[in-house]
Amino acid sequence: MLVPTLLVLFFCLRGRAGLSPHFLQQPEDLVVLLGDEARLPCALGAYWGLVQWTKDGLALGGERDLPGWSRYWISGNAVSGQHDLHIRPVELEDQALYECQATQAGLRSRPAQLHVLGSSSDPRSTPTVPPEAPQVLGGPSVSLVAGIPANLTCRSRGDARPTPELLWFRDGVRLDGATFHQTLLKEGTTGSVESILSLTPSSHDDGATLVCRARSQAMPAGKDTAVTLSLQYPPVVTLSAEPQTVQEGEKVTFRCQATAQPPVTGYRWAKGGSPVLGARGPMLVVVADASFLTAPVSCEVSNAVGSANRSTALDVQFGPILQAKPKPVSVDLGNDAFFTCVWRGNPLPRVTWTRRGDAQVLASGPTLRLPAVGPEDAGDYVCKAEPGLSGLGGGAAEARLTVNAPPVVTALHSAPAFLRGPARLQCLVFASPAPEAVVWSWDDGFLAAGSRGRFLVETFPAPEGRGGQGPGLISVLHISGTQESDFSRGFNCSARNRLGEGGTRVSLGRRDLLPMVRIVAGVAAVAMTLLMIITGVVLCCWRHSKASFSNQKNLVRIPGSSDASSSRGHEEEETGNGEDQGPIVHTDHSDLVLDEEGALEAKDPTNGYYKVRGVSVSLSLGEAPGGGLFLPPSSPLGPPGTPTFYDFNPHLGMVPACRLYRARAGYLTTPHPRAFTSYIKPTSFGPPDLAPSTPPFPYAAFPTPSHPRLQTHV
């Protein structure tokens, strides 16, 4: 029997030789009732040596049955390292501190206090007192602030025997992290016992119930006290936008939702950190533009505890917007030139580069590179972005490339000069960088500025030339009192800058005086000839007009002839026969006057006493048979053969015209027609001889005039 046991120990020791002895289980404080059995556990690993128990420092022995201690023994499998101490029945003297020791390994367990509870009738026993219900400070409802660490204190008072332990539970699950404290009173008795639970609550802990339990061997089930957590927390904010992706110019609605305890007291909206004026509620409506892509909208909600902020950015689609214009570039001949143009858009715009006036695309993207530029590369370059999906935005920007090169000098046209007269020579200079000086030189001298003898130099800015040529200058060389040598020599105009020199030759043309005199004399002779011809024509016309008008009469034919359709030839025959004509009746018409324009103006002979509407007679200075004025048919007032013409020349006083107007359709119209009143005053002549059948009143013999304007009303 001994041999198999030793073999087992040998193999176990060999298999575990690499492990050091250690405790697998140690005894703990234990409270038992008087007369019951007490068991203190002890388990060792990687140890097969001697194990013994001590009571208040006294060794009980190394055998399993502990001889000398009739109520004590060690149980468990020694091979597996189990060495539990049993005491039965427990007596009051068994109350002590017990340790489990591995002597050969030098290991000692922590002390375990054995408490023996006896009956109150036994004067040797310690009386058992169950614990009272614990008290949670601030309960039954504890107000906490979310996110801020807090302590919950559970306290047990009274003369509980043995001392109770305080445990924390939530939803039946024991909570860790509690700190246990005991307050000892005089004479070694235990006072209050308290347990402090440290926690950092969140908003989700609002309304949670925690339980503090006080238990002991006198009351294993323990007594509980519950406390409810009332959480105050700042607002929990949720911010949304509808729609999240929009076109520029569309409306967007932001909604700010929040839960808070205590309730929300205010909202504050901001865009890109700047407050949105007038926005106070949980909703904000805006019109989206490009700025919302980079400037998020935020909503801040506040209550009595604190505030919370949430922000969101919109996906705003907008057309290209120019952010950085290309800048003018000036580079030396043969170097590379770079242009940069920045457009912003959503989606990202396509940018192309062209030369102004040329549709060829030179590059795509924000940068244009022109390698080894020459004079032909100077000009304006255009950076262009097409409009976006909405049709908005886009455009073009341009910048000028100036190629720095030696000056380009060109001779300008100079007018020929007279000998010993003033002269002026000009040259045009384009250069970048600007020329240091423009110098005029000739055979025996040079001049850059100011005056020297007969020579004076002035410089003026030139109109802008071809793009990229640089600033232009016009240099003028003035010569006072030209000499023969000035027309045969050459004048040089040259300019220099840091890249080189350029120049041109300018010659002075000569103008002779004799050809100029001949030209002026010829022009004067032609002008005099034309003036004489025009004067002769005018005098001839005037003499002819005066002679023609002196032989004519201004006559008026009194209407009354029924033969209104008589031909002109017949009238000429009547008036041309001098034998049939009677004496012309002269009547005083001093009441016919001319207005400011030369037309006839009729005067009212009654001076307004009677409202007289005179007979309207149309006059025209036309050519009539017999040299007078052609008027309507003859009046029936006179006998047959009485002339039907009346001479108005003494009264009209009209200036004869160069050409007279002819009569038309029996009536004449003046160049400026006017109606006038014909009023015949009595004359010194006797009444005319009337035919036997003529009525006593001559007015009754007037036929109704055919012309609607020939009416007389008194």
XYZ file of C-alpha atoms in Angstrom:
714
model
C 0.000 0.000 0.000
C 2.858 2.359 0.753
C 4.671 1.662 -2.499
C 1.791 2.675 -4.834
C 1.305 5.867 -2.871
C 4.954 6.803 -3.190
C 4.875 6.087 -6.948
C 1.896 8.354 -7.411
C 3.611 11.104 -5.478
C 6.770 10.596 -7.522
C 5.030 10.947 -10.883
C 3.022 13.923 -9.703
C 6.110 15.663 -8.428
C 7.983 14.979 -11.669
C 5.128 16.229 -13.839
C 4.757 19.480 -11.871
C 8.341 20.205 -11.082
C 8.201 23.363 -13.093
C 5.428 25.014 -10.871
C 5.887 26.809 -7.520
C 3.550 26.081 -4.552
C 0.589 28.460 -4.173
C -2.846 28.701 -2.581
C -5.805 27.712 -4.666
C -8.319 28.577 -1.897
C -7.931 30.343 1.437
C -10.214 30.375 4.479
C -12.576 33.311 5.076
C -14.291 34.701 8.135
C -17.071 32.454 9.241
C -19.959 32.831 11.667
C -21.554 29.665 13.020
C -24.064 28.878 15.719
C -23.087 27.167 18.831
C -23.267 23.402 18.345
C -23.132 23.514 14.560
C -20.271 22.391 12.323
C -17.697 24.851 11.044
C -15.706 24.271 7.879
C -12.710 26.398 6.896
C -11.488 25.591 3.342
C -7.799 25.421 2.247
C -6.414 24.227 -1.129
C -2.790 24.242 -2.368
C -1.316 23.851 -5.776
C 2.056 22.318 -6.735
C 2.645 21.357 -3.131
C 2.723 17.841 -1.623
C 4.481 18.492 1.619
C 3.259 18.900 5.198
C 0.118 21.028 5.774
C -1.051 22.123 9.217
C -3.652 24.480 10.767
C -3.091 26.952 13.575
C -5.569 28.361 16.111
C -4.646 31.778 17.396
C -1.042 30.884 16.437
C -1.086 27.389 18.038
C -0.332 24.462 15.666
C -2.977 21.767 15.660
C -0.631 19.113 14.108
C 0.189 17.648 10.717
C -1.884 14.424 10.798
C -5.234 14.222 9.079
C -7.134 13.143 12.206
C -5.444 15.762 14.449
C -4.884 13.659 17.585
C -5.520 15.619 20.777
C -8.310 17.631 19.118
C -11.271 15.318 19.231
C -13.705 17.663 17.526
C -11.204 18.737 14.836
C -10.100 16.928 11.616
C -8.736 17.665 8.122
C -10.680 16.495 5.095
C -10.076 16.423 1.355
C -7.741 14.690 -1.081
C -4.186 15.434 -0.069
C -2.875 14.482 -3.522
C -5.021 17.175 -5.133
C -3.969 19.674 -2.401
C -7.289 19.893 -0.522
C -6.884 20.415 3.263
C -10.168 21.663 4.826
C -10.498 22.068 8.636
C -13.688 20.812 10.245
C -14.942 21.531 13.765
C -17.961 19.714 15.175
C -19.696 20.557 17.345
C -18.644 24.143 17.669
C -18.170 25.427 21.117
C -17.571 28.911 22.350
C -13.872 28.286 22.836
C -13.576 27.563 19.129
C -14.043 31.277 18.379
C -10.549 32.303 17.204
C -8.299 33.132 14.248
C -7.369 30.179 12.034
C -4.593 29.853 9.430
C -3.678 27.167 6.877
C 0.127 26.737 6.527
C 2.338 24.898 4.003
C 5.298 24.397 6.295
C 7.877 23.168 3.789
C 6.984 25.872 1.259
C 6.739 28.617 3.875
C 3.195 29.584 2.868
C 0.559 30.988 5.240
C -3.072 31.754 4.393
C -4.785 34.893 5.488
C -6.344 34.661 8.985
C -9.975 33.669 9.127
C -12.104 34.723 12.078
C -14.512 32.164 13.348
C -17.478 33.688 15.160
C -19.574 31.453 17.416
C -23.098 32.554 18.113
C -24.639 31.104 21.250
C -28.054 31.501 22.891
C -28.864 34.416 25.149
C -29.391 32.058 28.039
C -25.851 30.973 27.886
C -23.773 33.549 29.691
C -20.657 32.409 27.911
C -22.052 32.965 24.421
C -22.186 36.155 22.389
C -25.816 37.132 21.824
C -26.926 37.381 18.120
C -28.688 40.536 16.959
C -29.980 40.705 13.353
C -29.187 43.899 11.424
C -31.720 46.613 10.874
C -32.720 47.896 7.457
C -29.910 50.106 6.118
C -30.358 53.765 5.291
C -29.310 55.372 1.966
C -28.434 59.002 2.402
C -30.621 61.294 0.263
C -33.165 58.521 -0.428
C -35.654 57.359 -1.374
C -35.018 59.424 -4.534
C -31.542 60.717 -5.176
C -31.061 63.540 -7.679
C -27.859 63.257 -9.704
C -26.398 65.069 -12.706
C -25.493 62.972 -15.696
C -21.834 62.817 -16.466
C -20.725 64.045 -13.066
C -19.214 61.444 -10.627
C -21.279 60.907 -7.466
C -21.231 58.753 -4.301
C -24.156 56.859 -2.763
C -23.805 56.117 0.969
C -25.562 53.190 2.656
C -25.363 53.094 6.438
C -26.388 50.432 9.004
C -26.852 51.396 12.684
C -27.676 49.486 15.815
C -26.206 46.651 17.899
C -26.267 43.971 15.215
C -24.345 40.841 16.162
C -22.298 39.823 14.315
C -21.382 42.918 12.286
C -23.482 42.950 9.076
C -22.091 43.386 5.592
C -23.580 45.950 3.180
C -24.031 45.009 -0.460
C -25.313 46.999 -3.524
C -27.592 45.512 -6.184
C -29.203 46.714 -9.421
C -31.834 44.596 -11.060
C -30.709 41.669 -8.841
C -27.084 41.962 -9.957
C -24.470 42.785 -7.350
C -22.530 45.943 -8.075
C -18.823 46.211 -7.587
C -16.853 49.275 -6.657
C -18.314 49.829 -3.201
C -16.063 50.812 -0.345
C -16.787 49.326 3.113
C -16.164 51.259 6.321
C -16.612 50.351 10.001
C -16.814 52.734 12.907
C -15.635 51.217 16.188
C -16.981 52.390 19.516
C -15.318 52.232 22.878
C -14.570 48.900 24.452
C -14.150 47.370 21.054
C -17.810 47.218 20.174
C -18.899 47.978 16.619
C -20.730 51.200 15.865
C -22.267 52.161 12.518
C -21.291 50.407 9.346
C -21.488 52.148 5.976
C -20.782 51.333 2.353
C -20.088 53.990 -0.285
C -20.864 53.241 -3.933
C -19.045 55.475 -6.466
C -20.600 55.883 -9.902
C -20.764 58.254 -12.878
C -24.384 58.235 -14.044
C -25.591 58.811 -17.568
C -28.925 59.927 -18.958
C -29.887 56.265 -19.353
C -29.747 55.829 -15.553
C -32.702 58.135 -15.072
C -35.338 56.226 -13.040
C -33.046 53.306 -12.193
C -33.482 51.579 -8.784
C -30.497 50.596 -6.621
C -30.748 48.337 -3.522
C -28.514 48.409 -0.451
C -28.705 45.098 1.517
C -27.481 44.539 5.100
C -27.003 40.863 6.006
C -25.278 38.751 8.619
C -25.301 35.207 9.973
C -28.067 36.299 12.258
C -30.114 37.202 9.172
C -28.655 35.516 6.061
C -31.425 36.867 3.792
C -30.611 40.394 4.946
C -32.713 43.544 4.813
C -32.942 45.809 1.763
C -33.397 49.518 1.218
C -34.155 50.770 -2.319
C -33.325 54.149 -3.778
C -34.420 55.650 -7.117
C -32.066 57.714 -9.240
C -33.483 60.959 -10.619
C -31.076 62.163 -13.278
C -30.749 65.757 -14.365
C -28.903 65.957 -17.631
C -28.244 68.526 -20.340
C -30.124 68.201 -23.614
C -29.392 65.276 -25.879
C -29.678 66.802 -29.378
C -30.461 65.257 -32.745
C -30.156 67.553 -35.828
C -31.485 66.641 -39.266
C -31.858 68.417 -42.619
C -34.464 67.749 -45.272
C -33.356 67.326 -47.992
C -29.698 66.690 -47.280
C -28.646 67.079 -50.944
C -30.048 70.163 -52.685
C -29.514 72.386 -55.674
C -28.451 75.936 -55.108
C -31.499 78.136 -54.544
C -33.744 75.388 -53.083
C -35.290 75.511 -49.623
C -33.989 73.319 -46.798
C -35.647 72.598 -43.444
C -33.497 71.900 -40.373
C -35.115 70.173 -37.370
C -33.492 70.181 -33.931
C -34.894 67.538 -31.531
C -33.760 67.302 -27.923
C -34.516 65.376 -24.715
C -33.530 67.015 -21.443
C -34.182 66.974 -17.694
C -35.207 69.553 -16.657
C -36.998 70.645 -19.853
C -35.408 72.688 -22.637
C -35.291 76.418 -22.054
C -33.991 77.715 -25.404
C -32.636 77.088 -28.917
C -29.867 78.918 -30.706
C -29.010 78.498 -34.403
C -25.715 79.333 -36.047
C -24.163 79.014 -39.485
C -20.423 78.654 -39.690
C -20.170 79.854 -36.085
C -22.156 83.036 -36.707
C -25.607 83.304 -35.087
C -28.640 83.166 -37.371
C -30.669 86.213 -36.410
C -34.344 85.650 -35.698
C -34.087 81.833 -35.329
C -35.392 80.729 -31.914
C -37.449 77.551 -32.287
C -36.641 73.891 -33.028
C -37.010 74.415 -36.815
C -35.064 76.535 -39.313
C -35.905 77.057 -43.008
C -33.224 78.481 -45.303
C -32.495 78.890 -49.019
C -29.397 76.868 -49.820
C -26.388 78.441 -51.470
C -22.754 77.508 -51.938
C -21.754 78.723 -48.475
C -23.686 75.909 -46.771
C -21.221 73.377 -48.189
C -18.380 74.692 -46.032
C -20.313 76.516 -43.301
C -22.291 73.885 -41.334
C -25.515 74.744 -39.563
C -25.511 74.113 -35.802
C -28.273 73.947 -33.215
C -27.535 74.566 -29.521
C -30.171 73.528 -26.961
C -30.049 74.667 -23.330
C -31.693 73.813 -20.018
C -30.981 74.496 -16.329
C -28.213 71.873 -16.221
C -26.289 72.800 -19.329
C -26.385 72.875 -23.117
C -25.560 70.643 -26.052
C -24.710 71.446 -29.647
C -25.019 69.490 -32.884
C -24.140 70.584 -36.419
C -24.572 69.299 -39.948
C -23.434 70.381 -43.393
C -25.529 70.348 -46.551
C -24.525 68.774 -49.826
C -25.313 71.832 -51.958
C -24.798 71.442 -55.687
C -23.898 74.746 -57.324
C -22.220 76.054 -60.422
C -18.602 77.164 -60.638
C -17.584 80.204 -58.597
C -14.285 81.939 -59.218
C -12.205 81.947 -56.047
C -8.806 83.061 -57.309
C -8.309 85.000 -60.527
C -5.217 84.364 -62.613
C -2.609 87.041 -62.109
C -0.565 88.760 -64.811
C 2.766 87.080 -65.363
C 5.987 88.646 -66.588
C 8.846 86.278 -67.486
C 12.101 86.605 -69.331
C 12.506 85.266 -72.800
C 13.070 81.471 -72.762
C 11.715 80.829 -69.243
C 8.576 78.926 -68.280
C 5.354 80.781 -67.484
C 2.705 79.563 -65.030
C -0.901 80.710 -64.526
C -3.185 79.569 -61.701
C -6.965 79.904 -61.660
C -9.138 78.431 -58.880
C -12.838 77.651 -59.379
C -15.097 76.172 -56.721
C -18.212 74.169 -57.439
C -20.164 71.054 -56.516
C -19.584 68.858 -58.420
C -16.041 69.987 -59.117
C -16.083 72.100 -62.318
C -13.988 71.390 -65.394
C -11.540 74.207 -66.045
C -9.917 74.824 -69.453
C -7.278 77.265 -70.677
C -7.272 79.000 -74.043
C -5.645 81.993 -75.614
C -7.913 84.943 -76.283
C -9.140 84.804 -79.852
C -8.183 81.136 -80.229
C -10.507 78.209 -79.444
C -7.705 75.666 -79.026
C -7.588 74.238 -75.485
C -4.088 74.571 -74.098
C -4.601 72.789 -70.765
C -7.225 71.519 -68.325
C -7.184 72.087 -64.602
C -6.314 74.965 -62.337
C -2.757 75.468 -63.691
C -1.431 76.435 -67.127
C 2.268 75.950 -67.943
C 3.889 77.528 -70.987
C 7.426 76.205 -71.433
C 10.275 78.335 -72.838
C 8.151 81.314 -73.850
C 9.037 83.500 -76.797
C 7.787 86.844 -78.063
C 4.998 85.074 -79.942
C 3.605 83.694 -76.654
C 2.902 87.146 -75.237
C -0.806 87.889 -74.938
C -3.926 87.221 -72.890
C -4.820 83.751 -71.636
C -8.352 82.770 -70.591
C -9.333 80.432 -67.757
C -12.898 79.166 -68.330
C -15.337 77.036 -66.309
C -18.594 75.701 -67.733
C -21.886 76.277 -65.829
C -23.058 73.599 -63.408
C -26.018 71.220 -63.635
C -28.400 73.969 -62.564
C -27.177 76.234 -65.366
C -25.824 78.729 -62.862
C -22.305 79.908 -62.325
C -19.404 79.506 -64.679
C -17.587 82.169 -66.590
C -14.106 83.127 -67.619
C -11.152 85.094 -66.299
C -8.061 86.160 -68.131
C -4.557 87.316 -67.415
C -1.776 88.713 -69.541
C 1.591 87.172 -70.229
C 4.360 89.701 -70.769
C 7.556 88.345 -72.252
C 10.582 90.339 -71.178
C 12.793 90.903 -74.212
C 15.009 93.587 -75.759
C 13.124 96.721 -76.877
C 11.282 96.772 -80.210
C 11.723 100.181 -81.906
C 9.606 101.259 -84.889
C 9.885 104.474 -86.931
C 6.667 106.486 -87.147
C 5.649 108.619 -90.113
C 7.169 112.087 -90.002
C 5.912 114.975 -92.147
C 8.395 116.505 -94.648
C 9.881 119.823 -93.576
C 10.894 123.043 -95.281
C 14.475 124.156 -95.359
C 15.242 126.350 -92.346
C 11.829 125.444 -90.929
C 10.845 123.239 -87.950
C 10.852 119.438 -88.240
C 9.746 116.530 -86.078
C 10.861 112.888 -86.112
C 9.103 110.132 -84.116
C 9.778 106.549 -83.071
C 7.662 104.032 -81.142
C 9.292 101.846 -78.464
C 7.770 98.726 -76.863
C 9.821 97.056 -74.156
C 9.429 94.930 -71.055
C 11.027 95.737 -68.755
C 10.746 99.414 -69.537
C 13.756 100.864 -71.333
C 16.322 102.654 -69.270
C 16.472 105.440 -71.862
C 15.530 106.270 -75.469
C 18.432 107.920 -77.307
C 18.451 109.834 -80.598
C 21.803 109.901 -82.390
C 23.126 111.351 -85.655
C 26.459 111.981 -87.312
C 27.946 114.339 -84.837
C 25.840 113.972 -81.699
C 23.215 112.229 -79.615
C 20.469 113.274 -77.218
C 18.377 111.246 -74.732
C 16.347 114.018 -73.082
C 16.142 117.771 -72.902
C 17.615 120.055 -75.566
C 20.923 120.495 -77.312
C 21.400 123.275 -79.824
C 18.746 122.961 -82.497
C 17.502 119.630 -81.123
C 14.909 118.832 -78.429
C 13.739 115.347 -77.261
C 10.353 114.630 -75.653
C 8.920 111.286 -74.549
C 5.203 110.412 -74.206
C 3.292 107.255 -73.232
C 2.076 105.352 -76.278
C -1.346 103.767 -76.769
C -1.496 100.130 -75.734
C -0.036 97.844 -78.335
C -0.359 94.134 -78.927
C -0.957 92.180 -75.710
C 2.192 91.301 -73.858
C 4.465 93.782 -75.631
C 4.918 95.782 -72.477
C 4.403 99.526 -72.006
C 4.930 101.717 -75.052
C 6.724 105.029 -75.451
C 6.762 107.625 -78.235
C 9.985 109.570 -78.477
C 9.923 112.796 -80.508
C 12.998 114.626 -81.838
C 12.258 118.285 -82.605
C 14.577 120.180 -84.994
C 14.394 123.960 -85.214
C 15.828 125.640 -88.314
C 16.592 122.651 -90.532
C 19.746 122.635 -92.595
C 20.719 120.921 -95.837
C 22.632 118.262 -93.923
C 19.527 117.273 -91.929
C 17.833 115.946 -95.095
C 20.764 113.825 -96.193
C 21.836 112.332 -92.868
C 20.090 109.547 -90.949
C 18.792 109.780 -87.402
C 18.905 106.702 -85.167
C 16.320 106.030 -82.422
C 17.535 103.354 -80.010
C 16.434 101.969 -76.621
C 18.087 99.633 -74.107
C 16.933 97.558 -71.139
C 18.571 94.830 -69.094
C 17.908 92.224 -71.795
C 19.383 94.069 -74.750
C 19.078 96.935 -77.190
C 16.901 97.747 -80.183
C 16.827 100.622 -82.653
C 15.683 101.957 -86.023
C 16.743 104.589 -88.579
C 14.512 107.610 -89.235
C 14.977 109.948 -92.245
C 13.746 113.524 -92.656
C 11.852 114.326 -95.875
C 12.121 117.678 -97.647
C 9.269 119.863 -98.891
C 9.828 122.513 -101.622
C 8.155 125.959 -101.390
C 7.455 126.597 -105.182
C 5.009 123.691 -105.784
C 3.097 124.769 -102.750
C 2.672 128.329 -104.055
C 1.453 127.002 -107.397
C -1.146 124.825 -105.750
C -2.492 127.689 -103.631
C -2.708 130.042 -106.639
C -4.571 127.454 -108.727
C -7.111 126.853 -106.021
C -7.719 130.599 -105.621
C -8.255 131.061 -109.392
C -10.818 128.278 -109.572
C -12.681 129.693 -106.589
C -12.875 133.198 -108.153
C -14.173 131.795 -111.442
C -16.960 129.880 -109.740
C -17.937 132.956 -107.706
C -18.242 135.109 -110.834
C -20.428 132.541 -112.618
C -22.800 132.244 -109.671
C -23.078 136.045 -109.330
C -23.966 136.455 -113.026
C -26.672 133.820 -112.919
C -28.266 135.403 -109.867
C -28.316 138.919 -111.429
C -29.791 137.610 -114.680
C -32.575 135.805 -112.891
C -33.410 138.852 -110.802
C -33.608 141.230 -113.827
C -35.810 138.799 -115.765
C -38.193 138.398 -112.844
C -38.513 142.145 -112.346
C -39.266 142.784 -115.999
C -41.912 140.041 -116.161
C -43.752 141.111 -113.086
C -44.023 144.764 -114.071
C -46.261 143.821 -117.046
C -48.737 141.739 -115.096
C -51.856 142.642 -113.102
C -53.190 141.094 -110.024
C -56.857 140.606 -110.811
C -59.838 139.058 -109.025
C -62.711 137.534 -110.901
C -66.000 137.879 -109.036
C -67.886 134.579 -108.994
C -71.294 134.510 -110.665
C -70.664 133.073 -114.063
C -72.749 130.006 -114.626
C -70.299 128.725 -117.167
C -67.848 127.371 -114.643
C -66.496 124.915 -117.120
C -65.349 127.434 -119.741
C -62.051 126.517 -121.237
C -58.947 128.557 -120.797
C -58.788 129.264 -124.503
C -62.236 130.816 -124.482
C -61.347 133.082 -121.587
C -58.207 134.159 -123.350
C -60.301 135.027 -126.346
C -62.706 137.111 -124.215
C -60.101 138.996 -122.355
C -57.847 139.440 -125.324
C -60.398 141.419 -127.312
C -59.811 145.013 -126.289
C -62.742 146.335 -128.203
C -65.261 144.344 -126.164
C -63.833 145.380 -122.847
C -65.547 148.101 -120.904
C -63.902 150.333 -118.393
C -62.391 148.532 -115.451
C -64.236 149.294 -112.243
C -61.893 150.429 -109.518
C -63.143 149.848 -106.006
C -61.581 150.958 -102.778
C -60.280 147.869 -100.931
C -58.240 149.560 -98.289
C -59.725 147.142 -95.807
C -57.711 144.282 -97.376
C -54.400 144.080 -95.575
C -51.464 141.668 -95.458
C -50.503 139.762 -92.324
C -46.883 139.152 -91.224
C -46.521 136.265 -93.642
C -47.738 138.273 -96.683
C -51.202 136.686 -96.960
C -54.370 138.694 -97.389
C -56.172 139.490 -94.176
C -59.825 140.631 -94.239
C -60.961 143.321 -91.890
C -64.493 143.578 -90.492
C -65.870 146.871 -91.895
C -68.444 147.071 -89.082
C -65.778 146.843 -86.419
C -67.616 143.993 -84.758
C -71.034 145.675 -84.704
C -72.295 143.046 -87.110
C -70.942 139.592 -87.256
C -69.872 139.542 -90.867
C -68.699 136.319 -92.461
C -67.137 137.388 -95.696
C -66.980 135.584 -98.942
C -63.892 133.429 -98.996
C -61.905 133.945 -102.134
C -58.901 131.830 -103.000
C -56.095 133.785 -104.591
C -53.060 132.636 -106.418
C -50.370 134.581 -108.097
C -50.911 132.604 -111.266
C -50.507 133.614 -114.868
C -53.887 134.453 -116.418
C -54.924 135.532 -119.894
C -54.264 139.139 -120.526
C -51.506 139.298 -117.918
C -53.826 139.512 -114.865
C -54.883 137.125 -112.123
C -57.272 134.404 -113.162
C -60.460 134.472 -111.079
C -63.912 132.816 -111.104
C -66.477 133.727 -113.808
C -67.729 137.291 -114.350
C -70.221 138.984 -112.080
C -73.767 139.683 -113.273
C -73.630 143.168 -111.798
C -72.190 144.748 -114.921
C -73.461 144.744 -118.430
C -72.236 142.231 -120.969
C -68.765 142.933 -122.067
C -67.804 144.384 -118.701
C -64.298 143.234 -117.800
C -64.185 140.556 -115.164
C -60.779 141.475 -113.828
C -59.993 143.689 -110.906
C -56.624 145.213 -110.396
C -55.284 144.552 -106.878
C -51.764 145.736 -107.511
C -52.185 149.056 -105.756
C -53.524 147.348 -102.646
C -51.456 144.199 -102.354
C -48.056 145.704 -102.856
C -46.628 142.230 -103.514
C -43.070 141.675 -104.557
C -42.999 140.081 -107.963
C -41.847 136.519 -108.030
C -39.345 135.091 -110.405
C -41.873 132.545 -111.614
C -45.677 132.712 -111.378
C -47.978 129.837 -110.544
C -50.550 128.827 -113.133
C -54.279 128.567 -112.472
C -55.816 125.190 -112.022
C -59.467 124.177 -112.673
C -60.690 127.750 -112.855
C -59.456 128.690 -109.373
C -56.076 129.798 -108.107
C -54.494 128.842 -104.805
C -51.935 131.005 -103.103
C -48.739 129.432 -101.691
C -50.142 130.262 -98.243
C -53.967 130.108 -98.601
C -56.011 132.342 -96.331
C -59.660 133.235 -96.216
C -60.497 136.922 -96.279
C -63.719 139.007 -96.240
C -64.679 140.806 -99.432
C -66.592 143.930 -98.598
C -67.341 146.431 -101.388
C -67.750 149.998 -100.364
C -69.799 152.489 -102.365
C -67.742 154.282 -104.963
C -68.069 157.728 -106.502
C -69.254 156.238 -109.763
C -72.958 156.027 -110.477
C -74.878 152.810 -110.506
C -74.162 150.629 -113.489
C -76.631 150.338 -116.325
C -78.739 147.285 -115.730
C -80.622 145.268 -118.221
C -84.367 145.627 -118.228
C -84.827 142.244 -116.671
C -82.390 142.926 -113.840
C -84.034 143.046 -110.359
C -83.937 146.281 -108.427
C -81.530 144.842 -105.925
C -78.352 143.717 -107.533
C -77.665 141.146 -104.840
C -80.678 139.172 -105.941
C -78.997 138.581 -109.246
C -76.109 136.657 -107.677
C -76.340 132.963 -108.371
C -75.736 130.559 -105.547
C -71.989 130.174 -105.524
C -70.739 126.754 -106.417
C -67.764 127.014 -104.070
C -68.823 126.214 -100.474
C -66.582 128.888 -99.027
C -68.133 131.809 -101.042
C -70.774 132.858 -98.490
C -71.655 136.175 -96.893
C -73.507 136.480 -93.627
C -74.347 139.695 -91.823
